[in-house]
Amino acid sequence: MADIEGADIERAGRDGRTPKRRVAVLISGGGSNLQALLDAAAAPDYPAEIALVVSNVAGVHGLDRAAKAGVPTVTLPHRDFDDRAAFEAAIAENLASNAIDLICLAGFMRILTADFVRAWEGRMLNIHPSLLPAFKGRDVQARALAAGVKISGCTVHLVTADLDDGPIVAQAAVPVAADDTVASLSARILAEEHRLYPRALAWLAAGALKVADGQVQLTGAVTSSERLQSPGI
Ligand code: 4DW
Ligand code: GAR
């Protein structure tokens, strides 16, 4: 790698050589996953920094979390734009002006078009509260309970144009209790999301993920058992 100087040194990781990847987190709501990423990125040796938070909804708690962490925010209400292309052009402008390398969707609720997704192929992650490919879409925990599943969990995947699809990076499993409600199951899954997402982002930022034949392969120091968390089962 070429020598790095000036601002790059400030962005460099603990080894003083590798610049941290600059990450934008896209949110639409409370941002508890954003908080988990902010907390993880506070560690000196974490390979990514949260450099921008974009929300399509004004006034959400996730924006306060970012501000508290000193991270720049931008609110782009989708209804202010003529169409999806214009909305996405505004997002893209902000990503470019902030020199963003990677994107994390964290409860971001607007569908991104194939054009946008293509521009970020292999560089954009999403987290979903089920063990994909089971229970894509909405009302995920209610549908999991209605199906009587005994194990659920969460998935971090690379984003493709197909919704809740794309190569799976990591999954965490949780048990489903007989008396679970949507709220109790959601909370159990969310706790695992907060452990899984920072780990998956670290892998992507460190260049430890490779995609071959639509499947994620882990390289370097990451062991395959780290991809599966099964707490309490
Ligand atoms: C997702 C899927 C569908 C909608 C919202 C979220 C899952 C995560 C995601 C967000 N954007 C994405 C993904 C994804 O997996 N893949 C791509 N883009 N390409 C959804 O139906 N959203 C609708 C609006 C909901 C609302 O504003 O409340 C919409 O029309 O965008
Ligand atoms: C999380 O449970 C996340 O998995 C889900 O939205 C919630 C956002 O919570 N995302 C999806 O369902 C995407 N299909 P947060 O705002 O507290 O991070």
PDB file of C-alpha atoms in Angstrom, residues 8 19 32 35 52 66 69 77 89 98 110 119-120 127 133 136 144 150 164 166 179 197 225 230 233:
ATOM      1  CA  ASP A   8      -5.083   9.971   6.224  1.00  0.00           C
ATOM      2  CA  PRO A  19      -6.950   4.255   6.922  1.00  0.00           C
ATOM      3  CA  SER A  32     -30.421   1.295  18.092  1.00  0.00           C
ATOM      4  CA  GLN A  35     -25.829   3.160  18.310  1.00  0.00           C
ATOM      5  CA  LEU A  52     -22.217  10.267   8.195  1.00  0.00           C
ATOM      6  CA  ALA A  66     -25.450  10.615  15.794  1.00  0.00           C
ATOM      7  CA  ALA A  69     -21.497  11.058  18.993  1.00  0.00           C
ATOM      8  CA  PRO A  77     -37.312  13.502   3.496  1.00  0.00           C
ATOM      9  CA  ALA A  89     -29.142  11.496  -6.255  1.00  0.00           C
ATOM     10  CA  ASN A  98     -18.259  13.006   2.768  1.00  0.00           C
ATOM     11  CA  ARG A 110     -36.902   3.166   1.546  1.00  0.00           C
ATOM     12  CA  ALA A 119     -23.022   1.633  -7.564  1.00  0.00           C
ATOM     13  CA  TRP A 120     -22.463   0.218  -4.061  1.00  0.00           C
ATOM     14  CA  ILE A 127     -29.540  -6.092   8.907  1.00  0.00           C
ATOM     15  CA  PRO A 133     -34.203 -16.448   3.627  1.00  0.00           C
ATOM     16  CA  LYS A 136     -38.417 -11.502   4.306  1.00  0.00           C
ATOM     17  CA  ALA A 144     -42.351 -15.965  12.778  1.00  0.00           C
ATOM     18  CA  LYS A 150     -38.712 -22.419  17.652  1.00  0.00           C
ATOM     19  CA  ASP A 164     -33.956  -8.642   1.983  1.00  0.00           C
ATOM     20  CA  GLY A 166     -28.159 -10.746  -1.162  1.00  0.00           C
ATOM     21  CA  ASP A 179     -45.116 -17.230  25.643  1.00  0.00           C
ATOM     22  CA  TYR A 197     -23.800  -5.844  12.979  1.00  0.00           C
ATOM     23  CA  SER A 225     -17.527 -20.322  13.324  1.00  0.00           C
ATOM     24  CA  SER A 230     -26.156 -19.175  18.859  1.00  0.00           C
ATOM     25  CA  ILE A 233     -29.496 -22.427  22.548  1.00  0.00           C
TER      26      ILE A 233
END
